[in-house]
Short mmCIF file of C-alpha atoms in Angstrom, two decimals:
data_model
loop_
_atom_site.label_atom_id
_atom_site.label_comp_id
_atom_site.label_asym_id
_atom_site.label_seq_id
_atom_site.Cartn_x
_atom_site.Cartn_y
_atom_site.Cartn_z
CA MET A 1 31.34 -101.22 74.10
CA THR A 2 28.74 -98.60 74.62
CA PHE A 3 28.66 -95.82 75.57
CA SER A 4 27.11 -93.41 77.10
CA PHE A 5 27.76 -88.68 76.91
CA ARG A 6 25.47 -87.11 78.46
CA PRO A 7 26.87 -87.81 82.36
CA LEU A 8 30.03 -85.45 81.01
CA VAL A 9 27.73 -82.78 78.75
CA LEU A 10 25.90 -82.66 81.92
CA THR A 11 28.81 -82.45 83.88
CA ALA A 12 30.06 -79.82 81.40
CA MET A 13 27.36 -77.86 81.59
CA ALA A 14 26.98 -77.23 85.00
CA PHE A 15 31.65 -76.34 85.07
CA GLY A 16 30.42 -73.67 82.51
CA LEU A 17 27.40 -72.55 84.44
CA ALA A 18 29.08 -72.34 87.42
CA ALA A 19 32.62 -69.84 85.84
CA SER A 20 29.77 -67.73 84.24
CA ALA A 21 28.71 -66.63 87.49
CA VAL A 22 31.73 -66.20 88.96
CA ALA A 23 32.99 -64.14 86.59
CA GLN A 24 29.61 -61.72 87.19
CA ASP A 25 30.44 -61.64 90.78
CA ALA A 26 34.31 -60.25 90.28
CA PRO A 27 34.92 -56.61 89.59
CA PRO A 28 35.79 -55.39 86.21
CA ALA A 29 39.79 -55.49 85.23
CA PRO A 30 41.52 -51.79 85.83
CA GLY A 31 42.17 -50.10 83.42
CA PRO A 32 46.24 -48.86 82.50
CA ASN A 33 47.42 -46.56 85.21
CA PRO A 34 47.28 -42.66 82.91
CA ALA A 35 50.16 -41.97 85.88
CA GLU A 36 52.39 -45.14 84.56
CA SER A 37 51.26 -45.79 80.74
CA GLN A 38 51.02 -41.60 79.73
CA PRO A 39 54.68 -39.76 79.64
CA ALA A 40 55.80 -38.59 81.38
CA PRO A 41 56.05 -34.13 81.08
CA PRO A 42 59.03 -32.40 79.40
CA VAL A 43 60.59 -30.21 82.73
CA GLU A 44 61.67 -27.10 81.35
CA ALA A 45 64.39 -25.99 82.15
CA PRO A 46 65.03 -22.37 83.77
CA ALA A 47 65.95 -20.29 81.88
CA PRO A 48 69.79 -18.40 81.78
CA ALA A 49 70.27 -15.61 83.53
CA PRO A 50 70.48 -12.28 82.07
CA VAL A 51 73.88 -11.03 81.11
CA GLU A 52 73.38 -7.51 82.87
CA THR A 53 70.22 -6.92 85.57
CA PRO A 54 68.86 -3.43 85.39
CA PRO A 55 69.59 -2.30 89.51
CA ALA A 56 66.23 -2.23 90.74
CA ALA A 57 66.06 1.71 90.79
CA PRO A 58 67.16 3.34 88.05
CA VAL A 59 70.41 4.97 87.51
CA ALA A 60 70.15 9.14 86.43
CA ALA A 61 73.25 9.50 83.25
CA ASP A 62 74.80 11.73 86.90
CA GLY A 63 75.02 8.41 88.71
CA THR A 64 72.01 9.15 90.53
CA PRO A 65 69.18 7.40 91.93
CA ALA A 66 66.23 7.74 89.24
CA ALA A 67 63.58 9.82 91.23
CA GLU A 68 60.45 7.11 91.14
CA VAL A 69 57.40 7.84 88.86
CA PRO A 70 54.02 7.01 89.66
CA ALA A 71 51.70 5.26 87.73
CA VAL A 72 49.54 7.03 84.61
CA PRO A 73 46.24 5.19 84.09
CA ALA A 74 46.10 4.23 80.74
CA MET A 75 44.58 6.36 78.53
CA THR A 76 42.01 5.12 75.97
CA PRO A 77 42.51 6.89 72.58
CA ASP A 78 39.79 9.47 72.00
CA GLN A 79 40.96 11.33 74.27
CA TYR A 80 44.80 11.39 73.40
CA ILE A 81 44.23 11.13 69.42
CA ASN A 82 44.25 14.93 67.47
CA ASN A 83 44.46 15.94 71.25
CA PRO A 84 46.56 19.12 71.14
CA GLU A 85 48.35 18.43 73.94
CA TYR A 86 49.64 15.24 72.52
CA MET A 87 50.89 16.36 69.28
CA LEU A 88 54.83 17.74 69.18
CA ASN A 89 55.75 19.96 66.33
CA LEU A 90 59.73 19.92 65.56
CA ASP A 91 60.48 22.30 62.95
CA LEU A 92 63.58 21.49 61.35
CA SER A 93 66.63 22.42 59.51
CA THR A 94 65.82 21.00 57.40
CA GLY A 95 62.74 23.23 55.67
CA GLY A 96 59.40 23.13 57.68
CA ARG A 97 57.48 21.10 60.55
CA VAL A 98 57.69 17.61 61.70
CA VAL A 99 54.01 16.71 64.21
CA ILE A 100 53.89 13.08 65.57
CA GLN A 101 51.31 11.96 67.94
CA LEU A 102 52.10 10.65 70.75
CA TYR A 103 51.26 7.98 72.62
CA PRO A 104 50.46 8.09 75.83
CA ASN A 105 48.46 5.73 76.91
CA VAL A 106 51.82 3.03 76.36
CA ALA A 107 54.65 4.87 76.99
CA PRO A 108 53.26 7.72 79.83
CA HIS A 109 56.33 8.18 81.50
CA HIS A 110 58.26 9.21 78.61
CA VAL A 111 55.99 11.45 76.56
CA GLU A 112 55.90 13.76 79.58
CA ARG A 113 59.53 14.19 79.54
CA ILE A 114 59.30 14.68 76.09
CA LYS A 115 56.59 17.05 76.88
CA GLN A 116 58.80 18.45 80.19
CA LEU A 117 61.45 19.37 78.08
CA ALA A 118 59.69 20.22 74.82
CA ARG A 119 58.67 22.65 77.33
CA ALA A 120 61.87 24.16 78.76
CA GLY A 121 63.21 24.74 75.78
CA PHE A 122 66.26 21.67 75.94
CA TYR A 123 65.58 21.02 72.23
CA ASP A 124 65.96 23.74 70.45
CA GLY A 125 69.09 23.65 67.71
CA ILE A 126 69.65 20.38 69.16
CA LYS A 127 70.96 18.26 65.79
CA PHE A 128 70.30 14.92 64.42
CA HIS A 129 74.01 13.20 65.79
CA ARG A 130 73.20 9.90 63.42
CA VAL A 131 71.37 9.51 61.00
CA ILE A 132 71.60 6.08 59.66
CA ASP A 133 69.43 5.73 55.85
CA GLY A 134 67.92 3.56 55.87
CA PHE A 135 67.12 3.59 59.69
CA MET A 136 66.29 6.33 61.34
CA ALA A 137 67.65 9.68 62.72
CA GLN A 138 68.25 9.93 66.56
CA THR A 139 68.80 13.57 68.17
CA GLY A 140 67.80 14.47 71.86
CA ASP A 141 72.31 15.20 72.79
CA PRO A 142 73.12 18.90 72.78
CA THR A 143 76.42 17.83 72.52
CA ALA A 144 75.90 15.84 69.42
CA THR A 145 78.02 13.47 70.57
CA GLY A 146 75.71 10.32 71.81
CA GLN A 147 76.97 10.73 74.78
CA GLY A 148 74.83 13.82 76.67
CA GLY A 149 71.02 14.18 78.01
CA SER A 150 69.50 16.08 80.46
CA GLN A 151 69.96 17.04 84.72
CA LEU A 152 66.58 15.34 84.61
CA PRO A 153 66.67 11.50 86.41
CA ASP A 154 66.77 8.72 83.84
CA ILE A 155 62.89 6.92 83.19
CA LYS A 156 61.86 3.70 83.68
CA ALA A 157 61.07 0.86 80.05
CA GLU A 158 57.89 1.57 78.72
CA PHE A 159 58.16 -1.52 76.12
CA ASN A 160 55.53 -1.99 74.25
CA PRO A 161 54.14 -3.70 71.23
CA THR A 162 53.47 -0.30 69.24
CA PRO A 163 56.31 -1.75 66.50
CA HIS A 164 58.93 -0.09 64.36
CA LEU A 165 57.46 1.25 61.57
CA ARG A 166 58.35 4.24 59.64
CA GLY A 167 57.65 7.56 60.85
CA THR A 168 57.75 5.28 64.52
CA LEU A 169 58.44 7.68 67.40
CA SER A 170 61.23 5.45 69.81
CA MET A 171 63.54 7.17 73.15
CA ALA A 172 67.60 5.55 72.81
CA ARG A 173 69.58 4.32 75.30
CA ALA A 174 71.96 2.47 76.81
CA GLU A 175 72.69 -0.51 77.68
CA SER A 176 70.59 -1.01 80.86
CA GLU A 177 67.23 -0.43 80.01
CA ASP A 178 66.09 1.13 82.05
CA SER A 179 67.88 4.89 80.17
CA ALA A 180 66.59 6.96 78.72
CA ASN A 181 67.19 10.32 79.71
CA SER A 182 66.40 13.20 76.79
CA GLN A 183 67.68 11.70 73.21
CA PHE A 184 65.28 10.12 70.94
CA PHE A 185 64.94 8.64 67.63
CA ILE A 186 62.30 8.65 64.83
CA MET A 187 62.31 5.39 62.05
CA LEU A 188 63.60 5.82 58.31
CA GLN A 189 62.18 2.25 57.55
CA PRO A 190 60.93 -0.76 59.29
CA ARG A 191 62.76 -2.74 61.93
CA PHE A 192 60.55 -4.51 64.26
CA ALA A 193 63.67 -6.07 65.65
CA LEU A 194 63.93 -2.72 67.86
CA ASP A 195 59.53 -4.31 69.06
CA ARG A 196 59.98 -4.90 72.60
CA ARG A 197 63.68 -3.32 72.99
CA TYR A 198 63.12 0.44 72.95
CA THR A 199 60.24 2.50 74.32
CA ALA A 200 58.03 3.63 71.41
CA PHE A 201 55.90 6.70 71.88
CA GLY A 202 54.67 8.20 68.88
CA ARG A 203 55.08 8.15 65.12
CA VAL A 204 55.12 10.66 62.56
CA VAL A 205 50.80 11.72 60.82
CA SER A 206 52.87 14.67 59.23
CA GLY A 207 55.87 16.52 57.76
CA MET A 208 57.89 13.11 56.50
CA GLN A 209 59.69 14.81 53.80
CA TYR A 210 61.80 17.07 55.83
CA VAL A 211 62.60 13.47 58.08
CA ASP A 212 63.60 12.00 54.06
CA ALA A 213 65.94 14.84 54.27
CA ILE A 214 68.28 14.62 57.29
CA HIS A 215 71.54 14.77 56.80
CA LYS A 216 73.36 11.19 57.85
CA GLY A 217 76.02 10.36 58.66
CA GLU A 218 78.08 8.87 62.16
CA PRO A 219 78.16 11.52 62.60
CA PRO A 220 76.24 13.08 58.74
CA GLU A 221 79.28 16.13 58.08
CA THR A 222 76.02 18.68 58.35
CA MET A 223 74.43 18.36 61.20
CA SER A 224 70.27 19.18 60.10
CA ARG A 225 69.11 19.85 63.56
CA MET A 226 65.32 20.98 65.37
CA VAL A 227 65.20 24.80 65.40
CA GLN A 228 61.77 24.58 67.31
CA VAL A 229 60.29 22.18 69.30
CA SER A 230 57.15 22.54 70.85
CA VAL A 231 53.45 20.87 72.34
CA ALA A 232 51.31 21.56 69.43
CA ALA A 233 48.61 22.87 72.65
CA ASP A 234 51.00 25.79 72.73
CA ASN A 235 50.62 27.23 69.31
CA LYS A 236 53.78 28.12 68.71
CA PRO A 237 54.25 29.91 64.93
CA ILE A 238 56.21 27.46 63.42
CA PRO A 239 59.94 29.97 62.76
CA PRO A 240 60.43 31.95 59.41
CA ALA A 241 61.55 30.19 56.52
CA SER A 242 65.44 31.97 56.59
CA MET A 243 65.66 29.38 59.99
CA LEU A 244 64.28 26.33 58.31
CA THR A 245 67.25 26.07 56.29
CA GLU A 246 70.72 24.18 56.37
CA THR A 247 73.94 26.30 55.39
CA VAL A 248 75.47 23.12 53.97
CA PRO A 249 79.05 23.77 52.67
CA ALA A 250 80.78 24.29 49.31
CA PRO A 251 83.05 21.30 46.56
CA PRO A 252 86.34 21.74 47.19
CA PRO A 253 87.54 23.35 43.93
CA ALA A 254 88.25 20.82 41.08
CA ALA A 255 91.27 19.75 40.96
CA GLU A 256 92.84 22.55 37.31
CA ILE A 257 94.09 20.74 34.23
CA THR A 258 96.40 21.75 32.50
CA ALA A 259 97.79 21.29 28.51
CA ASP A 260 100.97 18.96 29.95
CA GLN A 261 97.88 16.34 31.72
CA LEU A 262 96.06 17.16 28.25
CA ASN A 263 98.80 15.77 25.94
CA ALA A 264 100.53 13.16 28.88
CA PRO A 265 100.08 10.00 26.77
CA ILE A 266 97.70 6.52 28.29
CA LYS A 267 99.69 4.62 30.11
CA GLN A 268 99.20 1.12 28.65
#
């Protein structure tokens, strides 16, 4: 029996052409849905509430509301660097003058506060009541206890990127971020953990050796003091050398050694 495959081949070709035509007319298959194929973005948990929320209005040390200070335009370095109006002179009992460059560009209200108090004579004679070797020297409290301040209202924090390097001038405060008043400290060594937590607003540019010589302690047995604090633009002369000295108590006399002590047998 003879079979002919020609009809079958022609039929198959016809089906193939038809399928190709259908495939060309059909829309392309959709790609994967981006919303389904990509993981959902992580949801950040809300930040925990701070332990202590600063008051809406700053409060002074005596409990009265602090006055709101108007905004001060930011200054450029050429306006304040080496400008005597923004240089602070600290004449210390450790022997000489410390010159500080103030930074009104990052902390204008703190700079104005320290200038105001200096010009009022507030800091003259105030002692360094807390001095930690390798850390910082703190002053600005007329009671020398760490609890005092001026009669002016507290000022709001002006945290900024200025690092706490050796010689940096920064404002002390209590628990509240807006409790700075008159106390400040000078860094003896860098401590970057203080950055953006305390308001840095200046740095020593000369006389750091007199800061290093401040007596250490919490409080020191003998407290070094600021004999005079002035704004350089006021051209106050350095006090006489006799005022820039400290009376250090003499050490107690050594116990007298008797002949009996020298002849006493050595205990085993």
